[in-house]
CSV table of C-alpha atoms in Angstrom, one decimal:
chain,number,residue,atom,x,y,z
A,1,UNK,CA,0.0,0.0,0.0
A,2,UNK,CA,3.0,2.1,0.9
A,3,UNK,CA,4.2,1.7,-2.6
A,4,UNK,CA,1.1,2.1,-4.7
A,5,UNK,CA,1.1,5.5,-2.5
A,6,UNK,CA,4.9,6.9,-3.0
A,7,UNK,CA,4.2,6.1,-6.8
A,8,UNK,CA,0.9,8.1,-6.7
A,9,UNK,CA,3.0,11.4,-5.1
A,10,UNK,CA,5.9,11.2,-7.7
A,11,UNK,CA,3.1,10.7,-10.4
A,12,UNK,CA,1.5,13.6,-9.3
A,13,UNK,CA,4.7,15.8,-8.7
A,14,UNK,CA,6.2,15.4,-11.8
A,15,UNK,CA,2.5,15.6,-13.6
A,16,UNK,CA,2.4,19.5,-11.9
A,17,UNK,CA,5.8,20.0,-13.1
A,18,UNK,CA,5.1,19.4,-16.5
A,19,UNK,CA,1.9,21.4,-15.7
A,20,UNK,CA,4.0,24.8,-14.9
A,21,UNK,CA,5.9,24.5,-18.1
A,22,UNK,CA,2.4,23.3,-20.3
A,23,UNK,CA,0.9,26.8,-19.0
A,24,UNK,CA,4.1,28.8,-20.2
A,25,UNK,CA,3.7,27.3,-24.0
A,26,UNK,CA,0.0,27.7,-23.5
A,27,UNK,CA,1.0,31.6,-23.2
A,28,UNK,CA,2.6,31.6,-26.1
A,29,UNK,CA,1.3,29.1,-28.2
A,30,UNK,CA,-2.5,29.0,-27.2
A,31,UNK,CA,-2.9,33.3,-26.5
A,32,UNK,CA,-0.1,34.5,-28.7
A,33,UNK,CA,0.1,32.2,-31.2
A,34,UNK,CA,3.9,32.1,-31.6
A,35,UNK,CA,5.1,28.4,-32.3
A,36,UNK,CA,7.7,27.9,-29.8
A,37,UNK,CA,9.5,24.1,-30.7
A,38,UNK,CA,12.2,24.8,-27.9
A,39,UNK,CA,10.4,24.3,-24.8
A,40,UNK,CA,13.0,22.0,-23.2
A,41,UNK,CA,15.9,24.3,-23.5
A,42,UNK,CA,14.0,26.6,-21.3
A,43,UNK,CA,13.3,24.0,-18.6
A,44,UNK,CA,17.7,22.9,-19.3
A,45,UNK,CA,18.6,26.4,-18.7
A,46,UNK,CA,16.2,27.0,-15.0
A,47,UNK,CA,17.4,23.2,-14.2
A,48,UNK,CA,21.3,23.8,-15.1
A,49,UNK,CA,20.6,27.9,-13.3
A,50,UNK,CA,19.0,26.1,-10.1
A,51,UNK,CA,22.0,23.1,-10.0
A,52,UNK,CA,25.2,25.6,-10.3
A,53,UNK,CA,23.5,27.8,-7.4
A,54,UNK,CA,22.8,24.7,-4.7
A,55,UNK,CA,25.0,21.9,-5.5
A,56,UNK,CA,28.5,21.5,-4.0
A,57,UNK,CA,31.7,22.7,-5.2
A,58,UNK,CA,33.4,19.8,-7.2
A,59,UNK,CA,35.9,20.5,-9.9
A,60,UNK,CA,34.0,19.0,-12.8
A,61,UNK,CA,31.3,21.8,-12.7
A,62,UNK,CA,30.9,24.8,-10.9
A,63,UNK,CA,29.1,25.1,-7.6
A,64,UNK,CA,29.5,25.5,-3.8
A,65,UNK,CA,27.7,28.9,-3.2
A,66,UNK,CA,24.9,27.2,-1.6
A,67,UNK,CA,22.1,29.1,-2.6
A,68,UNK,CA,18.7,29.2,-0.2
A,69,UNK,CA,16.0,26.9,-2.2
A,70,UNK,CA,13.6,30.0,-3.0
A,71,UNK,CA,15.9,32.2,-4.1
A,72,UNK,CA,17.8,29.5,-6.4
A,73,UNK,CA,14.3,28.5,-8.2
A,74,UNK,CA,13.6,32.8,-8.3
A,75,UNK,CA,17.0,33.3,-9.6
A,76,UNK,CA,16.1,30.4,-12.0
A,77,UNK,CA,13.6,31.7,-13.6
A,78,UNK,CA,14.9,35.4,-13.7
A,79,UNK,CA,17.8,33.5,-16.0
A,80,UNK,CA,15.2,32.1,-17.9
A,81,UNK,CA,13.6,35.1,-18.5
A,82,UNK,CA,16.9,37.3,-19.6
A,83,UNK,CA,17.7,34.3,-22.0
A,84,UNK,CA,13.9,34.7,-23.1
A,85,UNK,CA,14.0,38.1,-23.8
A,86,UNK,CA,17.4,38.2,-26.0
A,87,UNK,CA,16.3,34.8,-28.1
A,88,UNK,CA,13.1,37.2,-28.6
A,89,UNK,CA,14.5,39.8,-29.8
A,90,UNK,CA,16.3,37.9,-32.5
A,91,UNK,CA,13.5,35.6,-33.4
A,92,UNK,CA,10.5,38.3,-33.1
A,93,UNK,CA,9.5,38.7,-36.6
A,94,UNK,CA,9.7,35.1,-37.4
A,95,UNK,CA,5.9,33.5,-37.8
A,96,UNK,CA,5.2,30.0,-37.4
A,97,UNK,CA,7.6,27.4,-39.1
A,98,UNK,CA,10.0,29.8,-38.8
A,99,UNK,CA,10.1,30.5,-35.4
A,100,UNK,CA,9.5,26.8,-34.9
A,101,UNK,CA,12.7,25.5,-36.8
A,102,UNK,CA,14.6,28.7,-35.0
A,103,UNK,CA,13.8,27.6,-31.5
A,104,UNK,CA,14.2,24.0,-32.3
A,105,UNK,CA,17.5,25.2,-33.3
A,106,UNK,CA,18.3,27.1,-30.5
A,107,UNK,CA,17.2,23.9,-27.6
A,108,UNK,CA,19.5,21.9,-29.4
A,109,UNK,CA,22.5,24.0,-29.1
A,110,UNK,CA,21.6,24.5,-25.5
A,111,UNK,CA,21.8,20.7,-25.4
A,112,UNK,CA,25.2,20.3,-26.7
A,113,UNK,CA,26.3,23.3,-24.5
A,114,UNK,CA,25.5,21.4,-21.4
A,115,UNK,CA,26.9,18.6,-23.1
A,116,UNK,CA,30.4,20.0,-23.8
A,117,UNK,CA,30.7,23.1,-21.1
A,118,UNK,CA,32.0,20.4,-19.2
A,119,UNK,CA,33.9,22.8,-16.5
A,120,UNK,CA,30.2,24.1,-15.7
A,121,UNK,CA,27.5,21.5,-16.4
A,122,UNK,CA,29.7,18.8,-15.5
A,123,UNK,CA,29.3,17.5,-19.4
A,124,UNK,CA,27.7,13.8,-19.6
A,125,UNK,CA,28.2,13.5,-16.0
A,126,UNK,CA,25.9,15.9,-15.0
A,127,UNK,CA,25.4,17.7,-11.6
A,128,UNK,CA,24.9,15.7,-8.5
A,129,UNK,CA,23.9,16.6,-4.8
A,130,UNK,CA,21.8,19.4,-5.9
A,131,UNK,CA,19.9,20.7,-3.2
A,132,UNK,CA,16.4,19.6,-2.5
A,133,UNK,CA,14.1,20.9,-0.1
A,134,UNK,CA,12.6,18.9,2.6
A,135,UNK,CA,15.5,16.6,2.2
A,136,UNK,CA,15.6,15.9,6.2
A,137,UNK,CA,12.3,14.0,6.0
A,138,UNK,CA,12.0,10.2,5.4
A,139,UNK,CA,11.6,9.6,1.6
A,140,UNK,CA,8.1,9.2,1.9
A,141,UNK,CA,7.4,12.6,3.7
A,142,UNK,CA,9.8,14.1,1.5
A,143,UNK,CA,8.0,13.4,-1.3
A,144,UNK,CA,4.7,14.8,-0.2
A,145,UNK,CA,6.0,17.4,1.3
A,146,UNK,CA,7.5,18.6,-2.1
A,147,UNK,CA,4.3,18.0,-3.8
A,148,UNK,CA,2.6,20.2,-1.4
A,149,UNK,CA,5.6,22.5,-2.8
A,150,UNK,CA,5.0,21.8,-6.7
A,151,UNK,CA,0.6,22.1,-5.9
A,152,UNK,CA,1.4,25.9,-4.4
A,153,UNK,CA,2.9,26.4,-7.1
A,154,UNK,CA,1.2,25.1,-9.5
A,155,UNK,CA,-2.0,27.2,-8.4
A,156,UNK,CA,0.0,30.5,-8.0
A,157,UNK,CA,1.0,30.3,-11.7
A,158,UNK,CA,-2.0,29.3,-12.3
A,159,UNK,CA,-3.9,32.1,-11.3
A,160,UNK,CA,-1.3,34.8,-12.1
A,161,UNK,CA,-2.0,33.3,-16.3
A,162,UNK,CA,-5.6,33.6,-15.5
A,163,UNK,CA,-5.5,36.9,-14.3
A,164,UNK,CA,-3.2,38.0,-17.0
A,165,UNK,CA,-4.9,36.4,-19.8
A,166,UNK,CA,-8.3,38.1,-19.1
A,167,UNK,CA,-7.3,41.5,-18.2
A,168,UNK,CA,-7.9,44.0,-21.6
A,169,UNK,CA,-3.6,43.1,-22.2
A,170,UNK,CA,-4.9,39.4,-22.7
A,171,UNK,CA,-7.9,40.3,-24.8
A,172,UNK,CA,-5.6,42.3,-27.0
A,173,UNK,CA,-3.1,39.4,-27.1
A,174,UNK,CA,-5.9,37.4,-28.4
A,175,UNK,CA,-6.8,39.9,-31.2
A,176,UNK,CA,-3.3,39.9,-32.1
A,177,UNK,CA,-2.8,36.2,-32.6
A,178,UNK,CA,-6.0,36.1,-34.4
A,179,UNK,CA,-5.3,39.1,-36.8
A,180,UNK,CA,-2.1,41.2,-36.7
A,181,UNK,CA,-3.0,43.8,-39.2
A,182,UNK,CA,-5.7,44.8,-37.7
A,183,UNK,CA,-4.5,44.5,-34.4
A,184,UNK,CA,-1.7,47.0,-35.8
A,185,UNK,CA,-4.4,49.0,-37.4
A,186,UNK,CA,-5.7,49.8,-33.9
A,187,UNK,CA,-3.1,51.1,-32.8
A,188,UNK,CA,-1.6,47.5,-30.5
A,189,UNK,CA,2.1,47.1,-30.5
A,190,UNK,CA,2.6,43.6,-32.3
A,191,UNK,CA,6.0,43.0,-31.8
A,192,UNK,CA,6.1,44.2,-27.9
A,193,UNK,CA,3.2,42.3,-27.0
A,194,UNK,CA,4.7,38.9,-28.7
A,195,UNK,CA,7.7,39.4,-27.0
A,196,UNK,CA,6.0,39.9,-23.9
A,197,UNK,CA,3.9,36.9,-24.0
A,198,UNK,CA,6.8,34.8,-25.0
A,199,UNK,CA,9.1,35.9,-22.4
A,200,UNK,CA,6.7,35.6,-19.6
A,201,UNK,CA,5.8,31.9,-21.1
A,202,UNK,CA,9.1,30.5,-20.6
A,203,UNK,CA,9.1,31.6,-17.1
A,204,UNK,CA,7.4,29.1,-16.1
A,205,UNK,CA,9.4,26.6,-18.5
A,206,UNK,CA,12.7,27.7,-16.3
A,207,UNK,CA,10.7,27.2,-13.3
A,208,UNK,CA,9.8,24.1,-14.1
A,209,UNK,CA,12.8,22.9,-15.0
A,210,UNK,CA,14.7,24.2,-11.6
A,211,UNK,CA,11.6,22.3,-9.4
A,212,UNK,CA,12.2,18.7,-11.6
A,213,UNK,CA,16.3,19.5,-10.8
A,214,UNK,CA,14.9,20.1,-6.8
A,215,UNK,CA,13.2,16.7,-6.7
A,216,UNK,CA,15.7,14.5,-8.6
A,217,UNK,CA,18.4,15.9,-7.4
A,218,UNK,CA,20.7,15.5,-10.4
A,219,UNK,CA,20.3,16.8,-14.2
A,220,UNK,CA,22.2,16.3,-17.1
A,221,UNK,CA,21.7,16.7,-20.6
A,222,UNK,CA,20.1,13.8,-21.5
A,223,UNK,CA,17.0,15.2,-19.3
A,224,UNK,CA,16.6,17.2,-21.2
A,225,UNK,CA,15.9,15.9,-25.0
A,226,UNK,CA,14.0,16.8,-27.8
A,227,UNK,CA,11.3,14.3,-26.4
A,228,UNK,CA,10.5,16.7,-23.5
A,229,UNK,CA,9.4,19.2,-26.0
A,230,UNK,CA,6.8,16.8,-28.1
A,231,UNK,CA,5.5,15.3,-24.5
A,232,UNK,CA,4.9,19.3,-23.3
A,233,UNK,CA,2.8,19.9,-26.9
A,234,UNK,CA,1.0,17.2,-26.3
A,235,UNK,CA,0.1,17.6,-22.9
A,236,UNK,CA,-1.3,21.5,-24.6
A,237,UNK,CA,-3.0,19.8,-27.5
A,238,UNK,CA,-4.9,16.8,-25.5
A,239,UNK,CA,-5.5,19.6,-23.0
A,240,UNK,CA,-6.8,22.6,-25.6
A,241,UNK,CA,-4.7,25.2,-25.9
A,242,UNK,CA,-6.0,29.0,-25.2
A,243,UNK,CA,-7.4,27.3,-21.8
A,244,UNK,CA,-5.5,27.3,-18.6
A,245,UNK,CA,-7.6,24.7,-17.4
A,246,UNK,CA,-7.0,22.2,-20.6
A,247,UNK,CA,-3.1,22.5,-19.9
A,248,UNK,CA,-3.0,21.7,-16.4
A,249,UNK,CA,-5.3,18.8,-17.5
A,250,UNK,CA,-3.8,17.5,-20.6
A,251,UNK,CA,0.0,17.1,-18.7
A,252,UNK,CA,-2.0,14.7,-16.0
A,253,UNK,CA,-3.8,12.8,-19.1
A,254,UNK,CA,-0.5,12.7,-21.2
A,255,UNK,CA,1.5,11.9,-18.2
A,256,UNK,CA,-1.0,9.3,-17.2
A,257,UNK,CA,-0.7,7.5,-20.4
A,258,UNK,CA,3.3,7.8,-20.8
A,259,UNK,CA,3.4,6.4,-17.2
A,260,UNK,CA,1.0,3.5,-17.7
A,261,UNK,CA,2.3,2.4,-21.0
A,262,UNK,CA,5.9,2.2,-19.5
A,263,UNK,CA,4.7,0.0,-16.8
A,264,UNK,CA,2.8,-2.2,-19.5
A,265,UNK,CA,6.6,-2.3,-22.0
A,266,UNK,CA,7.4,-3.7,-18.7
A,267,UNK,CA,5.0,-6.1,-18.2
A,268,UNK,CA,4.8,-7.4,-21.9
A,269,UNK,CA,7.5,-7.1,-23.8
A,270,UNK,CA,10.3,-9.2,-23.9
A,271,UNK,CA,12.9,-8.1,-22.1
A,272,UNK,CA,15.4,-8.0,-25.4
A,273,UNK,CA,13.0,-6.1,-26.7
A,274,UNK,CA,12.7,-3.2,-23.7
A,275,UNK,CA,15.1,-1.1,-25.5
A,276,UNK,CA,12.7,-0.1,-27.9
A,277,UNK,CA,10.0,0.9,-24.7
A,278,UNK,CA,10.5,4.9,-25.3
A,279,UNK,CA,9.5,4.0,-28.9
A,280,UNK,CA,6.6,2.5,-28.3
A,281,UNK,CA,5.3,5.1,-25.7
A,282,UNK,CA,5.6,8.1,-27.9
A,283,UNK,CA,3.8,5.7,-30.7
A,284,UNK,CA,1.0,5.5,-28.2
A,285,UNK,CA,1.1,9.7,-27.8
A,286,UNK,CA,1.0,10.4,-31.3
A,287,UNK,CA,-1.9,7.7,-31.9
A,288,UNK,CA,-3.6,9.8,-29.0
A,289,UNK,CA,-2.6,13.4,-30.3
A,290,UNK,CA,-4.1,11.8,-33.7
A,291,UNK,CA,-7.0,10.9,-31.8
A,292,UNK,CA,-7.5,14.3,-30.5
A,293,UNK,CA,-7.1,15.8,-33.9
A,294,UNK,CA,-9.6,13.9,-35.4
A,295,UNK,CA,-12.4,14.0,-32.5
A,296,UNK,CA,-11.7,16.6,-30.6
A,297,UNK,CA,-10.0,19.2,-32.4
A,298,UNK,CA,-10.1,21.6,-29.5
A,299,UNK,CA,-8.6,19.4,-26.7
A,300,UNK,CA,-10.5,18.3,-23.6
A,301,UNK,CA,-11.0,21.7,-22.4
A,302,UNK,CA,-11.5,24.3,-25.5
A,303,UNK,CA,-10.8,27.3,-25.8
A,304,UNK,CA,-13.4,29.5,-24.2
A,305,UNK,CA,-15.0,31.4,-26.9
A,306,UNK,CA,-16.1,35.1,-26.0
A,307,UNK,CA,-18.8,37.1,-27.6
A,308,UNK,CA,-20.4,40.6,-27.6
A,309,UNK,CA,-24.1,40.3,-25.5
A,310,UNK,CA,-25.0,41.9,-28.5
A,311,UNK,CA,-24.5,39.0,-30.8
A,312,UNK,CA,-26.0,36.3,-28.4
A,313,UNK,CA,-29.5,34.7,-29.4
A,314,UNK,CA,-31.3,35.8,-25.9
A,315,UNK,CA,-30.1,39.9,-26.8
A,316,UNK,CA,-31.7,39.3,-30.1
A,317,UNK,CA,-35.5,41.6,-30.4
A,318,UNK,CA,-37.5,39.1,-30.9
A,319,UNK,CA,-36.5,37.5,-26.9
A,320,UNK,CA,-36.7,40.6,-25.4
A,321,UNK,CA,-39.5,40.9,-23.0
């Protein structure tokens, strides 16, 4: 019972995790409408920020200034953000494939960076003994303590994209993904408000990658692969994308499935065979973003669509009383 129960807390920790960086794309992606195919290299560069500031001093990567927690996962994201904000301003007239193949681009060289900055990221090796909160308590404890951690904040960011997304800068960010001309026409500052929205979505990406560093307690580079970006799309597109909600939802349901099937490679397939478990579990995500596609175009949670009164049925004449 014990078991079945420690599972169920890393399950749902890592599920919020994913959650945080599912709501930054969803700002970009699902409000903005700016195709970001780089997600991972934000979550690399909190994780990697978070590491050098808590782990101890070892001469194959920096460390040893033994950052609090809170202000290593702040700093974390603040990197994220100034890393944000310069790819932006490079990439911010590029429209969809472009920007996609540009910040596909750009994760992978953050990849090989950690790969072969060896005197910082510690290379292949990766960082060890990075510092993890709650670390005094049994393993147990320690895990449900730090998915109290992850659920706080989970809901702050949460409700800070809520607020955000309905106040008039949100409305206008919607006009502007749906037409930039005459968003323009209006007088709305395209480029500044793209940036924006794409530098405050990968805050949460760096967050979320400094809070998965926090629980393992190690990262390297091969956390961080190309994968992580297709599982964090999916997670948006199973959810519905331009819906808070749908994201937080879709990483449980994507997470859910990736999880299961795992345990099922385990279970029935040969073990010469296991090798080729990673394959079969993003087959089964792309039969279900297929699914989606076909069904359920919007995700589980659409898009909530928004509407003068004026243009409702019940405003109409002929139903007044």
């Amino acid at each position: 019972m014990m078991g079945i129960l420690s599972y169920l807390v890393f399950f749902a920790t890592v599920a919020s995790i994913f959650a945080i960086a599912t709501l930054g794309l969803n700002l970009q992606w699902g409000f903005s409408g700016q195709f970001n195919a780089g997600v991972v290299g934000f979550m690399a560069i909190g994780a990697y920020t978070y590491a050098a500031l808590t782990a101890p001093a070892q001469h194959e990567h920096v460390g040893g200034l033994d950052w609090p927690v809170i202000a290593a996962l702040a700093a974390a994201m603040v990197v994220t953000v100034l890393v944000a904000l310069a790819i932006g301003r490079l990439t911010i007239r590029l429209r969809t494939d472009y920007l996609a193949l540009a910040t596909f681009g750009i994760a992978a060289a953050i990849n090989h960076l950690a790969l072969n900055l060896e005197g910082i990221t510690g290379g292949g090796r990766g960082i060890a003994g990075i510092a993890k909160p709650f670390a005094d308590l049994p393993p147990f404890w320690f895990g449900l303590a730090f998915l109290a951690l992850v659920a706080v904040v989970l809901a702050v960011v949460y409700l800070m994209l809520e607020r955000l997304v309905r106040s008039p800068w949100g409305r206008a960010l919607r006009a502007v993904r749906e037409d930039e001309v005459a968003a323009a026409a209006l007088g709305k500052d395209v480029d500044r408000m793209r940036l924006t929205a794409f530098v405050l979505g990968a805050a949460p990406m760096g967050l979320a990658g400094a809070l998965y560093a926090a629980f393992i307690g190690y990262v390297s580079p091969y956390d961080f692969l190309a994968i992580l970006t297709f599982q964090i799309w999916a997670m948006l597109i199973v959810g519905g994308s331009g819906n808070n909600a749908g994201a937080v939802l879709g990483a449980f349901v994507v997470w859910a499935l990736w999880s299961l099937s795992g345990v099922l490679v385990v279970q029935i397939v040969p073990s010469t065979l296991q090798v080729q478990g990673g394959a079969i579990q993003a087959i089964l995500i792309g039969v279900l973003l297929i699914a989606m596609l076909v069904f359920r175009p919007r995700g589980l949670m659409g898009e909530r669509l928004h509407s003068s009164p004026l243009l409702r049925d019940d405003a109409s004449p002929g139903r007044q009383k």
